[in-house]
Amino acid sequence: MSFSEKIIRWYHDNKRDLPWRSTQEPYKIWLSEIILQQTRVAQGTPYYQRFITAFPTVFHLAQADEEEVLKLWQGLGYYSRARNLHAAAKTVVREHDGTFPQNHKGLLALKGVGDYTASAIASICYNEPQAVVDGNVYRVLSRYFEVEHPVNSTVGIRYFRQLAQEVMDAERPRDYNQGIMEFGAMHCTPKNPNCLFCPLKEGCVALKEGKVGQLPVKTKKTKVRTRHFNYMVPVFKDRNDVPYTCLVQRKGKGIWQGLWQFPLLETDAEADLAQVQHELTANTPLKNTEETVLFNERPVVHKLSHQHLHTKFWIVGQKVWGEHAVPVSELEKYPVPVLIADFIKTFKF
DNA sequence: AATACGGGGGT
DNA sequence: ACCCCAGTATT
């Protein structure tokens, strides 16, 4: 039995019953694939369900406000995916009359759709023979064929793409592609792979050579940057004792584009009250400050994959209101980073 | 050819 | 603390 036959057979016997497995509608497959980029099935599944409920078709998604899309995406991370998702939906509606491109090349032209996602959609929806190469495929192929090229090098990427295309069952790309990914996710796992009961143990070179634990090879040390954030949380109560605060939208480059947050002072090192008060009078519209008190003595360390954000929240009492007022009761309408959402959950306005 | 881009879960 | 996750876009 060939490599691909074993994969397809294992998939038939072991595949999970996932929400997007019961359809071949391009819209739903595309949505699931964007959500699952760099995201585990367990984390992405509830988001997929909520998106399908809120936007049953690409027309619903295209007609939504970007804010609404970002709000539904809140907590998933890599927010450019949400903005590109929305842009691609508009493209499909405006330029393709609501019908998704029906081949790899056409799909690749959509924002947020790269080689992997185009291959996944083309094979799952149209059975087009384009091999997917994701983290699971790198792992399975590198072990079975003992490939030592780093999977994140230019040579490695090209090599694995070609190898994947060669070992794919060109007659059954739909089942083969999903099968090898599912096999990598469930059986040929990064840690403690189940080699003892592996259907591919006979031909696996890494197993034979005792190198399963050293493959795939990756060459990257993500150097983490430490940053110091000071959020100034305005608190104002009107005549009826209704609480207000203030949010501003993140724009330009960097993390959390399009999300909302409190006015921010970033410093080179941990800041003190004097620095924050200077910032308040110099560079913010917040005036008539009543008092400013530190909410958390120890900075909250919010960890992104590439940044550690040491964060202090300063509660800034306001007597009179300026602009950008947001009733506390409407905070939940705004898409915010998890760091901000966690603060809002714990702070009593 | 590198780097930026989130957040959660496993070890 | 480190690694990985159904990767893509931008430098």
Coordinates of C-alpha atoms (C1' of nucleotides) in Angstrom, one line a residue:
Chain A
M1 CA 0.0 0.0 0.0
S2 CA 1.3 3.4 -0.9
F3 CA 2.0 6.3 1.5
S4 CA -1.1 8.2 0.2
E5 CA -3.3 5.1 0.5
K6 CA -2.3 4.6 4.1
I7 CA -3.0 8.2 4.8
I8 CA -6.5 8.1 3.2
R9 CA -7.3 4.8 4.9
W10 CA -6.3 6.2 8.3
Y11 CA -8.3 9.3 7.7
H12 CA -11.4 7.3 6.8
D13 CA -11.1 5.4 10.1
N14 CA -10.1 8.3 12.4
K15 CA -11.4 11.6 11.2
R16 CA -13.1 13.9 13.6
D17 CA -16.6 15.2 13.0
L18 CA -15.9 18.9 12.6
P19 CA -18.5 21.5 11.6
W20 CA -16.9 22.3 8.2
R21 CA -16.5 18.7 7.3
S22 CA -20.1 18.3 6.4
T23 CA -20.0 20.8 3.5
Q24 CA -18.1 21.7 0.3
E25 CA -19.5 25.2 0.1
P26 CA -16.5 27.4 -0.7
Y27 CA -17.7 30.1 1.7
K28 CA -17.7 27.9 4.6
I29 CA -14.4 26.1 3.7
W30 CA -12.7 29.4 3.1
L31 CA -14.0 30.8 6.4
S32 CA -12.8 27.8 8.3
E33 CA -9.4 27.9 6.7
I34 CA -8.8 31.6 7.5
I35 CA -9.9 31.0 11.1
L36 CA -7.6 28.0 11.4
Q37 CA -4.5 29.7 10.2
Q38 CA -2.0 29.4 13.0
T39 CA -4.9 28.5 15.3
R40 CA -5.9 25.2 16.9
V41 CA -9.2 23.5 16.0
A42 CA -10.3 23.7 19.6
Q43 CA -9.8 27.5 19.7
G44 CA -11.2 28.2 16.3
T45 CA -14.3 26.1 16.3
P46 CA -16.5 28.4 18.4
Y47 CA -15.5 31.3 16.3
Y48 CA -16.5 29.4 13.2
Q49 CA -19.9 28.7 14.6
R50 CA -20.4 32.3 15.6
F51 CA -19.4 33.6 12.2
I52 CA -21.7 31.2 10.3
T53 CA -24.5 32.3 12.6
A54 CA -23.8 36.0 12.2
F55 CA -22.9 35.8 8.5
P56 CA -24.6 32.8 6.8
T57 CA -23.4 33.8 3.4
V58 CA -20.6 35.8 1.8
F59 CA -23.2 38.5 1.1
H60 CA -23.9 38.9 4.8
L61 CA -20.2 39.2 5.6
A62 CA -19.5 41.6 2.7
Q63 CA -22.3 43.9 3.9
A64 CA -21.2 44.0 7.5
D65 CA -19.2 46.9 9.1
E66 CA -15.5 46.1 9.7
E67 CA -16.1 46.9 13.3
E68 CA -18.6 44.1 13.6
V69 CA -16.2 41.6 11.9
L70 CA -13.4 42.6 14.3
K71 CA -15.6 42.3 17.3
L72 CA -16.6 38.8 16.3
W73 CA -12.9 38.0 15.8
Q74 CA -11.9 39.5 19.2
G75 CA -9.6 37.1 21.1
L76 CA -8.5 35.0 18.1
G77 CA -5.4 37.1 17.3
Y78 CA -3.7 38.0 14.0
Y79 CA -6.4 40.6 13.4
S80 CA -5.2 41.2 9.8
R81 CA -7.0 37.9 9.1
A82 CA -10.3 39.5 10.0
R83 CA -9.7 42.6 7.9
N84 CA -8.5 40.6 4.9
L85 CA -11.5 38.2 5.4
H86 CA -13.8 41.2 5.2
A87 CA -12.0 42.6 2.2
A88 CA -12.1 39.3 0.4
A89 CA -15.8 38.9 1.0
K90 CA -16.4 42.3 -0.6
T91 CA -14.2 41.3 -3.6
V92 CA -16.1 38.0 -4.1
V93 CA -19.4 39.9 -4.0
R94 CA -18.4 42.8 -6.2
E95 CA -16.1 41.2 -8.7
H96 CA -17.4 37.7 -8.8
D97 CA -21.0 38.2 -8.2
G98 CA -20.8 36.3 -4.9
T99 CA -19.3 33.2 -6.4
F100 CA -15.8 32.1 -5.2
P101 CA -13.0 31.6 -7.7
Q102 CA -13.1 27.9 -8.6
N103 CA -9.4 27.2 -8.9
H104 CA -6.1 27.6 -7.0
K105 CA -4.9 30.5 -9.0
G106 CA -8.1 32.5 -8.7
L107 CA -8.3 31.8 -5.0
L108 CA -4.8 33.0 -4.5
A109 CA -5.7 36.5 -5.6
L110 CA -8.0 36.9 -2.6
K111 CA -6.6 38.9 0.3
G112 CA -5.5 36.6 3.1
V113 CA -5.4 33.6 0.9
G114 CA -1.9 32.2 0.4
D115 CA -0.6 29.0 -1.1
Y116 CA -1.8 26.8 1.7
T117 CA -5.3 28.2 1.9
A118 CA -5.8 28.2 -1.9
S119 CA -4.7 24.6 -2.0
A120 CA -7.0 23.6 0.8
I121 CA -10.1 25.3 -0.7
A122 CA -9.3 24.1 -4.3
S123 CA -8.8 20.5 -3.1
I124 CA -11.7 20.3 -0.6
C125 CA -14.3 22.1 -2.7
Y126 CA -13.3 21.2 -6.3
N127 CA -11.0 18.2 -5.8
E128 CA -8.2 20.1 -7.6
P129 CA -4.9 18.3 -7.2
Q130 CA -3.0 20.9 -5.2
A131 CA -1.1 19.6 -2.2
V132 CA -1.5 21.5 1.0
V133 CA 1.6 22.2 3.1
D134 CA 0.9 23.3 6.7
G135 CA 2.6 22.6 10.0
N136 CA 1.2 19.1 10.1
V137 CA 2.4 18.3 6.6
Y138 CA 5.9 19.5 7.4
R139 CA 6.0 17.2 10.4
V140 CA 4.7 14.1 8.8
L141 CA 6.8 14.4 5.6
S142 CA 10.0 15.4 7.4
R143 CA 9.7 12.4 9.6
Y144 CA 8.5 9.8 7.1
F145 CA 11.1 10.8 4.5
E146 CA 13.7 12.1 6.9
V147 CA 13.9 15.6 5.4
E148 CA 16.3 17.8 7.3
H149 CA 15.8 21.0 5.4
P150 CA 14.5 23.7 7.8
V151 CA 10.8 24.1 7.2
N152 CA 11.1 27.8 7.4
S153 CA 13.9 28.2 4.9
T154 CA 13.4 29.1 1.3
V155 CA 14.9 25.8 0.2
G156 CA 12.8 23.9 2.7
I157 CA 9.6 25.5 1.7
R158 CA 10.2 24.7 -2.0
Y159 CA 11.4 21.2 -1.3
F160 CA 8.4 20.3 0.9
R161 CA 5.9 21.8 -1.6
Q162 CA 7.3 19.6 -4.3
L163 CA 7.5 16.5 -2.2
A164 CA 4.0 17.0 -1.0
Q165 CA 2.8 17.3 -4.6
E166 CA 4.6 14.1 -5.6
V167 CA 3.3 11.9 -2.8
M168 CA -0.3 13.2 -3.0
D169 CA -2.9 11.0 -4.5
A170 CA -3.8 13.1 -7.6
E171 CA -7.1 11.2 -7.9
R172 CA -8.2 12.0 -4.4
P173 CA -6.6 15.2 -3.3
R174 CA -9.7 16.1 -1.2
D175 CA -9.4 13.2 1.2
Y176 CA -5.6 13.0 1.0
N177 CA -5.0 16.6 1.9
Q178 CA -7.4 16.6 4.8
G179 CA -6.0 13.1 5.8
I180 CA -2.4 14.1 6.1
M181 CA -3.3 17.2 8.1
E182 CA -5.6 15.2 10.4
F183 CA -2.9 12.5 10.8
G184 CA -0.3 15.1 11.8
A185 CA -2.7 16.8 14.2
M186 CA -3.9 13.6 15.9
H187 CA -1.3 10.9 15.5
C188 CA 2.1 12.2 14.3
T189 CA 2.1 14.9 17.0
P190 CA 5.0 17.2 17.9
K191 CA 5.4 15.6 21.3
N192 CA 4.9 11.9 22.1
P193 CA 3.8 10.8 18.6
N194 CA 2.2 7.4 18.6
C195 CA 4.9 5.6 16.6
L196 CA 4.1 2.2 18.3
F197 CA 0.8 1.9 16.6
C198 CA 1.5 4.0 13.5
P199 CA 0.1 2.8 10.2
L200 CA 3.2 4.4 8.5
K201 CA 5.8 2.8 10.9
E202 CA 7.1 0.4 8.2
G203 CA 8.3 3.1 5.9
C204 CA 9.1 5.9 8.3
V205 CA 12.8 6.7 8.0
A206 CA 13.0 9.0 11.1
L207 CA 11.6 6.2 13.2
K208 CA 14.0 3.7 11.8
E209 CA 16.9 6.1 12.5
G210 CA 15.6 7.2 15.9
K211 CA 15.2 10.8 14.8
V212 CA 11.5 11.3 15.2
G213 CA 12.1 13.7 18.1
Q214 CA 14.5 15.9 16.1
L215 CA 12.2 16.5 13.1
P216 CA 11.0 18.7 11.6
V217 CA 14.0 21.1 11.7
K218 CA 13.2 24.7 12.3
T219 CA 15.7 27.6 12.3
K220 CA 14.3 30.4 14.3
K221 CA 14.8 32.0 17.6
T222 CA 12.0 34.5 18.1
K223 CA 13.6 37.3 20.0
V224 CA 11.0 38.7 22.3
R225 CA 10.7 42.4 22.8
T226 CA 9.7 43.9 26.2
R227 CA 7.6 47.0 26.1
H228 CA 6.1 49.2 28.9
F229 CA 2.5 50.2 28.4
N230 CA 0.6 52.7 30.6
Y231 CA -3.1 52.8 29.9
M232 CA -4.8 55.9 31.2
V233 CA -8.3 54.9 32.1
P234 CA -10.6 58.0 32.3
V235 CA -13.5 57.7 34.7
F236 CA -16.3 60.3 34.6
K237 CA -19.8 60.2 36.0
D238 CA -22.5 62.4 34.7
R239 CA -25.3 64.1 36.8
N240 CA -27.2 60.9 36.9
D241 CA -24.1 59.0 38.1
V242 CA -23.8 57.2 34.8
P243 CA -20.2 56.2 34.2
Y244 CA -18.3 57.0 31.1
T245 CA -14.8 56.3 29.9
C246 CA -12.8 56.9 26.7
L247 CA -11.5 54.6 24.0
V248 CA -9.2 55.4 21.0
Q249 CA -8.7 53.2 17.9
R250 CA -5.3 51.8 17.1
K251 CA -4.2 52.8 13.6
G252 CA -1.1 52.6 11.5
K253 CA 1.3 49.7 11.8
G254 CA 2.0 47.3 14.6
I255 CA -0.1 45.1 16.8
W256 CA -3.9 45.3 17.1
Q257 CA -4.6 47.4 14.1
G258 CA -8.2 48.6 14.1
L259 CA -8.9 47.5 17.7
W260 CA -9.8 50.0 20.5
Q261 CA -8.0 50.7 23.7
F262 CA -7.6 53.4 26.4
P263 CA -5.3 56.3 25.8
L264 CA -1.8 54.9 26.0
L265 CA 1.6 56.1 27.1
E266 CA 4.4 53.8 26.1
T267 CA 7.7 54.3 28.0
D268 CA 11.2 52.8 27.8
A269 CA 11.0 51.6 31.4
E270 CA 8.4 51.2 34.1
A271 CA 6.7 54.6 34.5
D272 CA 5.7 56.4 37.7
L273 CA 2.9 58.7 38.5
A274 CA 4.8 61.9 37.6
Q275 CA 5.4 60.6 34.1
V276 CA 1.8 59.7 33.6
Q277 CA 0.6 63.1 34.9
H278 CA 2.9 64.9 32.6
E279 CA 1.6 63.0 29.7
L280 CA -2.0 63.7 30.7
T281 CA -1.5 67.5 30.7
A282 CA 0.8 67.5 27.7
N283 CA -0.5 65.1 25.1
T284 CA -4.0 64.1 25.9
P285 CA -7.4 65.8 25.7
L286 CA -8.0 64.6 29.2
K287 CA -8.4 67.8 31.4
N288 CA -9.5 68.8 34.9
T289 CA -8.0 65.7 36.3
E290 CA -9.4 65.0 39.7
E291 CA -6.9 62.3 40.8
T292 CA -4.9 59.6 39.2
V293 CA -4.4 56.3 41.0
L294 CA -2.5 53.2 39.9
F295 CA -4.8 50.2 39.5
N296 CA -2.2 47.5 39.6
E297 CA 0.9 47.8 41.6
R298 CA 2.6 44.9 39.8
P299 CA 2.5 45.4 36.0
V300 CA 0.4 42.9 34.1
V301 CA 2.6 41.0 31.7
H302 CA 0.6 40.3 28.6
K303 CA 2.6 37.9 26.4
L304 CA 2.4 37.9 22.6
S305 CA 4.5 35.5 20.6
H306 CA 7.0 38.2 19.9
Q307 CA 6.4 40.9 22.6
H308 CA 6.0 41.0 26.4
L309 CA 3.8 43.9 27.3
H310 CA 4.4 45.1 30.9
T311 CA 1.3 47.1 31.5
K312 CA 0.0 49.5 34.2
F313 CA -3.5 50.8 34.3
W314 CA -3.9 54.3 35.7
I315 CA -7.3 55.4 36.7
V316 CA -7.8 59.0 35.8
G317 CA -10.7 60.8 37.5
Q318 CA -12.4 63.4 35.3
K319 CA -14.6 66.3 36.6
V320 CA -15.6 67.6 33.2
W321 CA -15.8 65.7 30.0
G322 CA -14.0 66.4 26.7
E323 CA -14.5 64.2 23.7
H324 CA -14.4 60.5 22.8
A325 CA -16.8 59.7 25.6
V326 CA -18.0 56.1 25.8
P327 CA -20.6 55.0 28.2
V328 CA -19.3 52.1 30.2
S329 CA -22.4 50.2 29.3
E330 CA -21.4 50.3 25.6
L331 CA -17.8 49.1 26.1
E332 CA -18.8 45.6 25.0
K333 CA -19.6 46.8 21.5
Y334 CA -16.0 47.7 20.8
P335 CA -13.4 45.2 19.5
V336 CA -10.5 45.3 22.0
P337 CA -7.3 43.3 22.6
V338 CA -7.6 40.6 25.2
L339 CA -5.4 42.7 27.5
I340 CA -8.0 45.4 27.5
A341 CA -10.9 43.0 27.7
D342 CA -9.4 41.4 30.8
F343 CA -9.0 44.7 32.5
I344 CA -12.6 45.7 31.7
K345 CA -13.8 42.5 33.3
T346 CA -12.0 43.1 36.5
F347 CA -12.5 46.9 37.0
K348 CA -15.6 48.3 38.6
F349 CA -16.3 51.6 36.9
Chain B
dA1 C1' 15.5 36.1 3.0
dA2 C1' 13.7 37.8 7.4
dT3 C1' 10.4 39.7 10.2
dA4 C1' 5.8 41.0 12.0
dC5 C1' 1.6 39.5 13.5
dG6 C1' -2.1 37.0 19.0
dG7 C1' -3.6 34.2 21.9
dG8 C1' -4.2 29.7 24.0
dG9 C1' -2.7 25.2 25.3
dG10 C1' 0.7 21.5 26.0
dT11 C1' 5.1 19.9 28.0
Chain C
dA1 C1' 10.1 29.1 29.7
dC2 C1' 9.6 27.2 25.3
dC3 C1' 7.1 25.2 21.5
dC4 C1' 3.3 24.8 18.4
dC5 C1' -0.9 25.8 16.0
dA6 C1' -5.1 23.7 9.0
dG7 C1' 0.1 30.9 7.4
dT8 C1' 0.1 35.5 5.1
dA9 C1' 1.9 40.0 4.0
dT10 C1' 5.4 43.0 4.2
dT11 C1' 10.1 44.4 4.6

